[in-house]
mmCIF file of C-alpha atoms in Angstrom:
data_model
loop_
_atom_site.group_PDB
_atom_site.id
_atom_site.type_symbol
_atom_site.label_atom_id
_atom_site.label_comp_id
_atom_site.label_asym_id
_atom_site.label_seq_id
_atom_site.Cartn_x
_atom_site.Cartn_y
_atom_site.Cartn_z
ATOM 1 C CA MET A 1 -161.417 11.536 64.968
ATOM 2 C CA ARG A 2 -161.116 7.789 63.561
ATOM 3 C CA THR A 3 -159.538 8.984 60.645
ATOM 4 C CA THR A 4 -156.184 10.672 62.657
ATOM 5 C CA SER A 5 -156.054 8.221 64.778
ATOM 6 C CA ARG A 6 -155.445 5.622 61.696
ATOM 7 C CA LEU A 7 -153.054 8.213 59.890
ATOM 8 C CA THR A 8 -151.070 7.669 64.007
ATOM 9 C CA LEU A 9 -150.087 4.565 63.528
ATOM 10 C CA ALA A 10 -149.368 5.293 60.678
ATOM 11 C CA ALA A 11 -146.614 6.755 61.249
ATOM 12 C CA ALA A 12 -145.673 5.485 64.224
ATOM 13 C CA THR A 13 -145.723 2.015 62.208
ATOM 14 C CA LEU A 14 -143.245 3.549 59.447
ATOM 15 C CA VAL A 15 -140.712 4.939 62.655
ATOM 16 C CA ALA A 16 -140.731 1.790 64.051
ATOM 17 C CA GLY A 17 -139.693 0.020 60.427
ATOM 18 C CA LEU A 18 -137.227 2.843 59.459
ATOM 19 C CA THR A 19 -135.646 2.138 63.252
ATOM 20 C CA LEU A 20 -135.028 -1.699 62.732
ATOM 21 C CA THR A 21 -133.297 -1.667 59.608
ATOM 22 C CA ALA A 22 -130.712 0.557 60.855
ATOM 23 C CA CYS A 23 -130.101 -1.629 63.932
ATOM 24 C CA GLY A 24 -129.417 -4.017 61.425
ATOM 25 C CA GLN A 25 -127.844 -2.035 59.254
ATOM 26 C CA GLY A 26 -125.800 -0.933 61.646
ATOM 27 C CA ALA A 27 -124.753 -4.475 63.343
ATOM 28 C CA GLY A 28 -123.972 -5.927 59.764
ATOM 29 C CA HIS A 29 -121.200 -3.424 59.585
ATOM 30 C CA ALA A 30 -119.579 -4.174 63.087
ATOM 31 C CA ALA A 31 -119.056 -7.569 62.463
ATOM 32 C CA ALA A 32 -117.221 -7.299 59.599
ATOM 33 C CA SER A 33 -114.678 -4.458 61.016
ATOM 34 C CA PRO A 34 -112.289 -6.594 62.669
ATOM 35 C CA SER A 35 -111.675 -6.630 66.516
ATOM 36 C CA ALA A 36 -109.550 -3.791 68.214
ATOM 37 C CA SER A 37 -108.304 -6.682 69.940
ATOM 38 C CA THR A 38 -106.596 -8.960 66.384
ATOM 39 C CA ALA A 39 -103.250 -9.900 66.718
ATOM 40 C CA PRO A 40 -100.953 -8.547 63.673
ATOM 41 C CA ALA A 41 -100.062 -10.862 61.157
ATOM 42 C CA PRO A 42 -96.451 -13.177 61.485
ATOM 43 C CA ALA A 43 -93.694 -11.747 59.463
ATOM 44 C CA PRO A 44 -93.164 -13.368 56.329
ATOM 45 C CA THR A 45 -90.434 -15.759 56.671
ATOM 46 C CA GLY A 46 -87.293 -14.956 55.416
ATOM 47 C CA SER A 47 -87.923 -10.791 56.523
ATOM 48 C CA ALA A 48 -84.742 -8.836 58.214
ATOM 49 C CA THR A 49 -83.986 -9.840 62.048
ATOM 50 C CA PRO A 50 -84.656 -7.009 64.073
ATOM 51 C CA SER A 51 -81.074 -5.339 65.160
ATOM 52 C CA THR A 52 -79.308 -5.686 68.692
ATOM 53 C CA ARG A 53 -80.625 -3.320 71.108
ATOM 54 C CA PRO A 54 -78.169 -1.520 73.523
ATOM 55 C CA GLY A 55 -78.288 -4.136 76.698
ATOM 56 C CA ASP A 56 -79.758 -6.545 75.665
ATOM 57 C CA PRO A 57 -78.389 -9.293 77.245
ATOM 58 C CA SER A 58 -77.799 -11.926 74.780
ATOM 59 C CA VAL A 59 -75.764 -10.619 72.834
ATOM 60 C CA THR A 60 -71.967 -11.858 74.208
ATOM 61 C CA ALA A 61 -69.029 -9.165 73.503
ATOM 62 C CA ARG A 62 -66.289 -10.098 71.248
ATOM 63 C CA PRO A 63 -62.899 -10.960 72.842
ATOM 64 C CA THR A 64 -60.233 -8.213 71.244
ATOM 65 C CA THR A 65 -56.823 -9.649 69.683
ATOM 66 C CA ALA A 66 -55.322 -6.429 71.618
ATOM 67 C CA GLY A 67 -52.270 -6.727 73.578
ATOM 68 C CA PRO A 68 -51.325 -6.418 76.413
ATOM 69 C CA ALA A 69 -51.790 -2.425 77.518
ATOM 70 C CA GLY A 70 -49.198 -0.538 76.320
ATOM 71 C CA THR A 71 -47.377 -3.359 73.617
ATOM 72 C CA ALA A 72 -46.975 -3.646 70.087
ATOM 73 C CA ARG A 73 -48.811 -6.613 68.681
ATOM 74 C CA PRO A 74 -46.102 -7.053 65.367
ATOM 75 C CA THR A 75 -47.668 -6.864 62.482
ATOM 76 C CA ALA A 76 -48.247 -10.516 60.071
ATOM 77 C CA GLY A 77 -45.335 -11.400 58.074
ATOM 78 C CA ALA A 78 -42.613 -8.348 58.973
ATOM 79 C CA PRO A 79 -39.349 -9.064 59.638
ATOM 80 C CA ALA A 80 -37.844 -9.357 63.405
ATOM 81 C CA PRO A 81 -36.314 -6.703 64.785
ATOM 82 C CA SER A 82 -32.737 -7.743 64.321
ATOM 83 C CA ARG A 83 -30.635 -7.768 67.311
ATOM 84 C CA ALA A 84 -27.340 -8.827 68.307
ATOM 85 C CA GLY A 85 -25.426 -11.973 67.611
ATOM 86 C CA ASP A 86 -27.827 -12.173 64.328
ATOM 87 C CA PRO A 87 -26.769 -14.965 60.864
ATOM 88 C CA VAL A 88 -27.355 -11.763 59.011
ATOM 89 C CA SER A 89 -24.731 -9.321 61.507
ATOM 90 C CA THR A 90 -21.732 -11.745 62.050
ATOM 91 C CA PRO A 91 -18.975 -10.571 59.968
ATOM 92 C CA CYS A 92 -17.480 -12.940 57.246
ATOM 93 C CA THR A 93 -13.920 -14.195 58.576
ATOM 94 C CA GLY A 94 -11.364 -16.708 58.320
ATOM 95 C CA THR A 95 -13.406 -19.365 60.456
ATOM 96 C CA THR A 96 -16.060 -19.461 57.704
ATOM 97 C CA ALA A 97 -15.024 -17.808 55.375
ATOM 98 C CA LYS A 98 -12.187 -19.178 51.973
ATOM 99 C CA VAL A 99 -10.174 -16.464 50.306
ATOM 100 C CA ILE A 100 -8.784 -17.254 46.753
ATOM 101 C CA ALA A 101 -6.145 -14.371 45.118
ATOM 102 C CA SER A 102 -6.335 -15.008 41.501
ATOM 103 C CA LYS A 103 -4.608 -13.103 38.951
ATOM 104 C CA VAL A 104 -7.306 -10.274 35.719
ATOM 105 C CA SER A 105 -5.557 -9.863 32.868
ATOM 106 C CA ARG A 106 -7.026 -6.073 33.470
ATOM 107 C CA PRO A 107 -6.762 -3.751 34.363
ATOM 108 C CA ALA A 108 -3.074 -4.610 35.030
ATOM 109 C CA ASN A 109 -0.694 -4.870 38.118
ATOM 110 C CA HIS A 110 -4.330 -5.808 39.484
ATOM 111 C CA LEU A 111 -5.944 -9.085 41.771
ATOM 112 C CA LEU A 112 -8.908 -10.285 42.072
ATOM 113 C CA LEU A 113 -9.564 -11.422 46.077
ATOM 114 C CA THR A 114 -12.554 -13.162 46.211
ATOM 115 C CA VAL A 115 -13.779 -14.589 49.805
ATOM 116 C CA THR A 116 -16.192 -17.195 49.442
ATOM 117 C CA ASN A 117 -18.795 -17.893 53.133
ATOM 118 C CA THR A 118 -18.536 -21.980 53.773
ATOM 119 C CA GLY A 119 -20.341 -20.726 56.963
ATOM 120 C CA PRO A 120 -23.822 -22.997 57.777
ATOM 121 C CA GLN A 121 -25.078 -19.242 58.422
ATOM 122 C CA PRO A 122 -24.842 -16.236 56.616
ATOM 123 C CA CYS A 123 -22.255 -12.869 57.081
ATOM 124 C CA ASN A 124 -21.181 -9.754 56.350
ATOM 125 C CA ALA A 125 -18.484 -8.662 54.584
ATOM 126 C CA TYR A 126 -18.052 -5.438 56.311
ATOM 127 C CA GLY A 127 -15.877 -2.628 54.273
ATOM 128 C CA ALA A 128 -12.393 -3.190 52.794
ATOM 129 C CA PRO A 129 -10.073 -6.414 53.807
ATOM 130 C CA PHE A 130 -7.276 -5.668 55.404
ATOM 131 C CA VAL A 131 -4.359 -7.376 52.979
ATOM 132 C CA GLY A 132 -0.827 -6.774 54.300
ATOM 133 C CA PHE A 133 2.405 -8.568 51.608
ATOM 134 C CA ASP A 134 4.499 -11.386 52.746
ATOM 135 C CA ASP A 135 5.748 -10.193 56.411
ATOM 136 C CA ALA A 136 4.651 -6.664 56.826
ATOM 137 C CA GLN A 137 4.383 -4.975 59.382
ATOM 138 C CA SER A 138 0.961 -2.992 58.170
ATOM 139 C CA PRO A 139 -1.630 -3.592 55.647
ATOM 140 C CA VAL A 140 -2.017 -1.759 52.088
ATOM 141 C CA ARG A 141 -3.905 1.584 51.305
ATOM 142 C CA ILE A 142 -7.811 1.333 51.359
ATOM 143 C CA LEU A 143 -9.660 3.082 48.310
ATOM 144 C CA ASP A 144 -11.320 5.108 49.787
ATOM 145 C CA GLU A 145 -13.595 5.805 46.431
ATOM 146 C CA SER A 146 -15.149 2.194 46.098
ATOM 147 C CA LYS A 147 -17.482 2.305 49.312
ATOM 148 C CA PRO A 148 -20.474 0.145 47.951
ATOM 149 C CA GLN A 149 -23.515 1.788 49.070
ATOM 150 C CA ALA A 150 -25.037 -1.270 50.983
ATOM 151 C CA VAL A 151 -22.927 -3.906 53.079
ATOM 152 C CA VAL A 152 -22.139 -7.054 51.333
ATOM 153 C CA THR A 153 -24.753 -10.292 52.538
ATOM 154 C CA LEU A 154 -22.771 -13.891 51.821
ATOM 155 C CA ALA A 155 -25.600 -16.588 51.569
ATOM 156 C CA PRO A 156 -23.879 -19.838 52.123
ATOM 157 C CA GLY A 157 -21.597 -20.504 49.961
ATOM 158 C CA GLU A 158 -21.903 -17.045 48.141
ATOM 159 C CA SER A 159 -19.589 -14.970 47.603
ATOM 160 C CA ALA A 160 -17.482 -10.905 47.084
ATOM 161 C CA TYR A 161 -14.619 -9.150 45.511
ATOM 162 C CA ALA A 162 -12.082 -6.915 46.044
ATOM 163 C CA SER A 163 -9.812 -5.728 44.002
ATOM 164 C CA VAL A 164 -5.628 -5.208 44.904
ATOM 165 C CA LEU A 165 -3.963 -2.544 42.942
ATOM 166 C CA LEU A 166 -0.515 -3.805 43.059
ATOM 167 C CA THR A 167 1.850 -1.580 41.969
ATOM 168 C CA GLY A 168 1.578 2.480 41.417
ATOM 169 C CA GLU A 169 3.923 5.473 40.563
ATOM 170 C CA GLY A 170 6.040 6.451 42.625
ATOM 171 C CA GLY A 171 9.400 5.186 41.012
ATOM 172 C CA ALA A 172 12.055 3.478 42.059
ATOM 173 C CA ASP A 173 11.146 4.609 44.825
ATOM 174 C CA SER A 174 8.398 3.130 46.093
ATOM 175 C CA HIS A 175 9.865 -0.384 47.297
ATOM 176 C CA GLY A 176 9.135 -2.684 44.998
ATOM 177 C CA ARG A 177 9.382 -6.617 45.757
ATOM 178 C CA THR A 178 8.320 -9.725 44.447
ATOM 179 C CA VAL A 179 5.744 -11.008 46.714
ATOM 180 C CA ARG A 180 5.200 -15.149 47.568
ATOM 181 C CA ARG A 181 1.590 -14.827 50.587
ATOM 182 C CA ILE A 182 -1.521 -12.497 50.361
ATOM 183 C CA SER A 183 -2.951 -11.897 54.329
ATOM 184 C CA VAL A 184 -6.272 -11.179 54.653
ATOM 185 C CA HIS A 185 -7.557 -9.737 57.518
ATOM 186 C CA PHE A 186 -11.239 -9.316 58.061
ATOM 187 C CA ALA A 187 -13.369 -5.916 59.168
ATOM 188 C CA PRO A 188 -16.032 -5.646 62.172
ATOM 189 C CA GLY A 189 -19.086 -4.019 61.697
ATOM 190 C CA ASP A 190 -18.854 -1.790 63.946
ATOM 191 C CA GLY A 191 -16.258 0.347 61.773
ATOM 192 C CA SER A 192 -13.834 0.472 64.647
ATOM 193 C CA GLY A 193 -10.772 0.242 62.220
ATOM 194 C CA GLY A 194 -8.874 -3.268 63.275
ATOM 195 C CA SER A 195 -10.399 -6.100 62.460
ATOM 196 C CA VAL A 196 -12.495 -9.618 63.604
ATOM 197 C CA GLY A 197 -12.000 -13.085 63.784
ATOM 198 C CA SER A 198 -9.039 -15.314 61.903
ATOM 199 C CA GLY A 199 -7.453 -14.639 58.685
ATOM 200 C CA ARG A 200 -6.628 -15.914 56.024
ATOM 201 C CA THR A 201 -3.244 -15.741 54.014
ATOM 202 C CA VAL A 202 -3.105 -16.998 50.347
ATOM 203 C CA ALA A 203 0.800 -17.699 48.421
ATOM 204 C CA ALA A 204 0.293 -15.060 45.687
ATOM 205 C CA PRO A 205 0.101 -15.824 42.333
ATOM 206 C CA SER A 206 3.357 -16.639 40.512
ATOM 207 C CA GLY A 207 5.555 -13.851 39.446
ATOM 208 C CA THR A 208 3.237 -11.224 41.829
ATOM 209 C CA TYR A 209 4.854 -7.474 42.250
ATOM 210 C CA ALA A 210 3.867 -4.464 44.898
ATOM 211 C CA ASP A 211 5.479 -1.780 45.655
ATOM 212 C CA ASP A 212 4.579 0.151 48.762
ATOM 213 C CA ASP A 213 2.299 2.128 46.814
ATOM 214 C CA ALA A 214 -0.575 -1.111 46.599
ATOM 215 C CA ALA A 215 -3.884 -0.366 47.066
ATOM 216 C CA VAL A 216 -7.694 -2.977 47.832
ATOM 217 C CA SER A 217 -10.748 -2.110 47.683
ATOM 218 C CA TYR A 218 -13.575 -2.906 49.133
ATOM 219 C CA TRP A 219 -16.136 -5.932 48.901
ATOM 220 C CA GLN A 220 -17.820 -5.974 45.629
ATOM 221 C CA ARG A 221 -21.053 -7.774 44.846
ATOM 222 C CA THR A 222 -19.795 -7.974 41.453
ATOM 223 C CA VAL A 223 -16.307 -9.061 39.657
ATOM 224 C CA ASP A 224 -17.317 -6.338 37.044
ATOM 225 C CA GLU A 225 -17.831 -3.863 39.938
ATOM 226 C CA ALA A 226 -14.454 -4.864 42.002
ATOM 227 C CA LEU A 227 -12.561 -4.378 38.934
ATOM 228 C CA THR A 228 -13.065 -0.895 38.467
ATOM 229 C CA TYR A 229 -10.488 0.540 40.889
#
């Protein structure tokens, strides 16, 4: 009996020791584990800022640059559309331009008309000049084949040119005569056929001889272009 009691007591003592050891190890593990309520570590300096969420009251809408509804904003640097009365649409006239008639060596039987813008604004040398000799009631014919691709615009001080064919091939029935004065009138921009503004009358070069077959070219940008006709 004594031997059995001793064995029972020893077994109980061993079990108790094992239980205390297990409890101690569990407590150690629990102390090493972080608490569930521990706050996450702060973001490192320089980390990206979270994107703004829709509806965030701290966001302020930027003002738009669009104009009123239905109104187109002009493109930066684009030229403004031309309007009636703009200097660039103003025809050259005798008020703001001077005219010179000069002889040329070639081609034969030609004069050169030079119109120079003397005004403070640009003007357009529209069409062909209306040219008359002395007291003629009608201008000479216009050489339609000389029409340029674009209107000649003259800045202040710039010139345009037109050639005058003095005689044709009509012979004695062409009513040739010596010319003393040449009148020059200017065409409008609307192509109506009449002249616009005041004209200019200049002295014809000495010995100028013309007949009823005389003709004039359109205004051209250069002398060479004018004397082609």
